[in-house]
């Protein structure tokens, strides 16, 4: 049986990863739910690849190539939604 993940079980490691890997380059920007990570230049296509790898490793997921699109990585909220959806589908 798969582990049940709370919102914070997903968001806390995600926030930490974003802070450690991307946000330090943008000290004047505060990470929040709706911050447009792509428009603000915090993540780019390589960042999406790195973030995909992190999510797959951390949450034992496999993202389909069709899911690796900018819209799913645009905000913290969008990334959380992607992960939560994958985790729910796995537990069904």
PDB file of C-alpha atoms in Angstrom:
ATOM      1  CA  UNK A   1       0.000   0.000   0.000  1.00  0.00           C
ATOM      2  CA  UNK A   2       1.316   3.444  -0.938  1.00  0.00           C
ATOM      3  CA  UNK A   3       1.992   6.121   1.629  1.00  0.00           C
ATOM      4  CA  UNK A   4      -0.649   8.813   2.027  1.00  0.00           C
ATOM      5  CA  UNK A   5       0.840  12.246   1.331  1.00  0.00           C
ATOM      6  CA  UNK A   6      -0.501  15.420   2.911  1.00  0.00           C
ATOM      7  CA  UNK A   7      -0.242  18.777   1.160  1.00  0.00           C
ATOM      8  CA  UNK A   8       2.809  19.616   3.287  1.00  0.00           C
ATOM      9  CA  UNK A   9       4.390  16.210   2.596  1.00  0.00           C
ATOM     10  CA  UNK A  10       4.544  17.348  -1.017  1.00  0.00           C
ATOM     11  CA  UNK A  11       5.064  21.092  -0.701  1.00  0.00           C
ATOM     12  CA  UNK A  12       7.766  21.130   2.001  1.00  0.00           C
ATOM     13  CA  UNK A  13      10.367  19.077   0.084  1.00  0.00           C
ATOM     14  CA  UNK A  14       9.383  20.862  -3.118  1.00  0.00           C
ATOM     15  CA  UNK A  15       9.917  24.294  -1.512  1.00  0.00           C
ATOM     16  CA  UNK A  16      13.243  23.143  -0.071  1.00  0.00           C
ATOM     17  CA  UNK A  17      14.401  21.857  -3.453  1.00  0.00           C
ATOM     18  CA  UNK A  18      13.382  25.049  -5.244  1.00  0.00           C
ATOM     19  CA  UNK A  19      15.100  27.164  -2.569  1.00  0.00           C
ATOM     20  CA  UNK A  20      18.327  25.155  -2.670  1.00  0.00           C
ATOM     21  CA  UNK A  21      18.568  24.655  -6.424  1.00  0.00           C
ATOM     22  CA  UNK A  22      17.012  27.773  -7.953  1.00  0.00           C
ATOM     23  CA  UNK A  23      15.922  30.549  -5.598  1.00  0.00           C
ATOM     24  CA  UNK A  24      19.382  31.416  -4.283  1.00  0.00           C
ATOM     25  CA  UNK A  25      20.072  32.993  -7.687  1.00  0.00           C
ATOM     26  CA  UNK A  26      17.090  35.312  -7.133  1.00  0.00           C
ATOM     27  CA  UNK A  27      17.497  36.743  -3.615  1.00  0.00           C
ATOM     28  CA  UNK A  28      15.052  39.558  -4.366  1.00  0.00           C
ATOM     29  CA  UNK A  29      12.200  37.143  -5.220  1.00  0.00           C
ATOM     30  CA  UNK A  30      10.032  35.423  -2.599  1.00  0.00           C
ATOM     31  CA  UNK A  31       8.760  31.936  -3.387  1.00  0.00           C
ATOM     32  CA  UNK A  32       4.977  31.709  -3.040  1.00  0.00           C
ATOM     33  CA  UNK A  33       2.155  29.557  -4.425  1.00  0.00           C
ATOM     34  CA  UNK A  34       1.465  31.579  -7.571  1.00  0.00           C
ATOM     35  CA  UNK A  35       4.953  32.887  -8.377  1.00  0.00           C
ATOM     36  CA  UNK A  36       5.465  32.277 -12.103  1.00  0.00           C
ATOM     37  CA  UNK A  37       8.736  30.373 -11.950  1.00  0.00           C
ATOM     38  CA  UNK A  38       9.188  30.392 -15.712  1.00  0.00           C
ATOM     39  CA  UNK A  39       8.266  34.016 -16.440  1.00  0.00           C
ATOM     40  CA  UNK A  40      10.468  35.194 -13.560  1.00  0.00           C
ATOM     41  CA  UNK A  41      13.393  33.247 -15.039  1.00  0.00           C
ATOM     42  CA  UNK A  42      13.761  31.020 -11.992  1.00  0.00           C
ATOM     43  CA  UNK A  43      13.469  27.804 -13.983  1.00  0.00           C
ATOM     44  CA  UNK A  44      14.027  27.185 -17.679  1.00  0.00           C
ATOM     45  CA  UNK A  45      13.832  24.034 -19.794  1.00  0.00           C
ATOM     46  CA  UNK A  46      16.883  22.528 -18.095  1.00  0.00           C
ATOM     47  CA  UNK A  47      15.369  23.441 -14.729  1.00  0.00           C
ATOM     48  CA  UNK A  48      12.207  21.568 -15.685  1.00  0.00           C
ATOM     49  CA  UNK A  49      14.314  18.502 -16.502  1.00  0.00           C
ATOM     50  CA  UNK A  50      16.104  18.754 -13.143  1.00  0.00           C
ATOM     51  CA  UNK A  51      12.823  19.282 -11.303  1.00  0.00           C
ATOM     52  CA  UNK A  52      11.261  16.313 -13.110  1.00  0.00           C
ATOM     53  CA  UNK A  53      14.131  14.104 -11.970  1.00  0.00           C
ATOM     54  CA  UNK A  54      13.744  15.355  -8.380  1.00  0.00           C
ATOM     55  CA  UNK A  55       9.983  14.689  -8.356  1.00  0.00           C
ATOM     56  CA  UNK A  56      10.387  11.208  -9.818  1.00  0.00           C
ATOM     57  CA  UNK A  57      13.066  10.298  -7.283  1.00  0.00           C
ATOM     58  CA  UNK A  58      11.511  11.950  -4.219  1.00  0.00           C
ATOM     59  CA  UNK A  59       7.959  10.718  -4.752  1.00  0.00           C
ATOM     60  CA  UNK A  60       8.729   7.507  -6.680  1.00  0.00           C
ATOM     61  CA  UNK A  61       6.808   8.747  -9.718  1.00  0.00           C
ATOM     62  CA  UNK A  62       7.137   8.310 -13.443  1.00  0.00           C
ATOM     63  CA  UNK A  63       6.066  11.382 -15.367  1.00  0.00           C
ATOM     64  CA  UNK A  64       4.853  10.786 -18.888  1.00  0.00           C
ATOM     65  CA  UNK A  65       6.544  13.015 -21.488  1.00  0.00           C
ATOM     66  CA  UNK A  66       3.122  14.571 -22.194  1.00  0.00           C
ATOM     67  CA  UNK A  67       3.069  15.803 -18.564  1.00  0.00           C
ATOM     68  CA  UNK A  68       6.447  17.509 -18.814  1.00  0.00           C
ATOM     69  CA  UNK A  69       5.087  20.793 -20.130  1.00  0.00           C
ATOM     70  CA  UNK A  70       5.667  24.339 -18.908  1.00  0.00           C
ATOM     71  CA  UNK A  71       2.141  24.707 -17.512  1.00  0.00           C
ATOM     72  CA  UNK A  72       2.771  21.876 -15.012  1.00  0.00           C
ATOM     73  CA  UNK A  73       5.932  23.578 -13.729  1.00  0.00           C
ATOM     74  CA  UNK A  74       4.880  27.217 -13.865  1.00  0.00           C
ATOM     75  CA  UNK A  75       4.024  27.673 -10.183  1.00  0.00           C
ATOM     76  CA  UNK A  76       4.479  25.869  -6.883  1.00  0.00           C
ATOM     77  CA  UNK A  77       0.742  25.266  -6.923  1.00  0.00           C
ATOM     78  CA  UNK A  78       0.862  23.708 -10.425  1.00  0.00           C
ATOM     79  CA  UNK A  79       3.744  21.420  -9.470  1.00  0.00           C
ATOM     80  CA  UNK A  80       1.926  20.342  -6.302  1.00  0.00           C
ATOM     81  CA  UNK A  81      -1.199  19.600  -8.349  1.00  0.00           C
ATOM     82  CA  UNK A  82       0.813  17.479 -10.796  1.00  0.00           C
ATOM     83  CA  UNK A  83       2.433  15.449  -8.011  1.00  0.00           C
ATOM     84  CA  UNK A  84      -0.788  15.054  -6.007  1.00  0.00           C
ATOM     85  CA  UNK A  85      -2.655  13.893  -9.123  1.00  0.00           C
ATOM     86  CA  UNK A  86       0.029  11.312  -9.927  1.00  0.00           C
ATOM     87  CA  UNK A  87       0.076  10.047  -6.337  1.00  0.00           C
ATOM     88  CA  UNK A  88      -3.727   9.729  -6.231  1.00  0.00           C
ATOM     89  CA  UNK A  89      -3.745   7.831  -9.546  1.00  0.00           C
ATOM     90  CA  UNK A  90      -1.103   5.459  -8.246  1.00  0.00           C
ATOM     91  CA  UNK A  91      -3.106   4.594  -5.127  1.00  0.00           C
ATOM     92  CA  UNK A  92      -6.273   3.682  -7.048  1.00  0.00           C
TER      93      UNK A  92
END
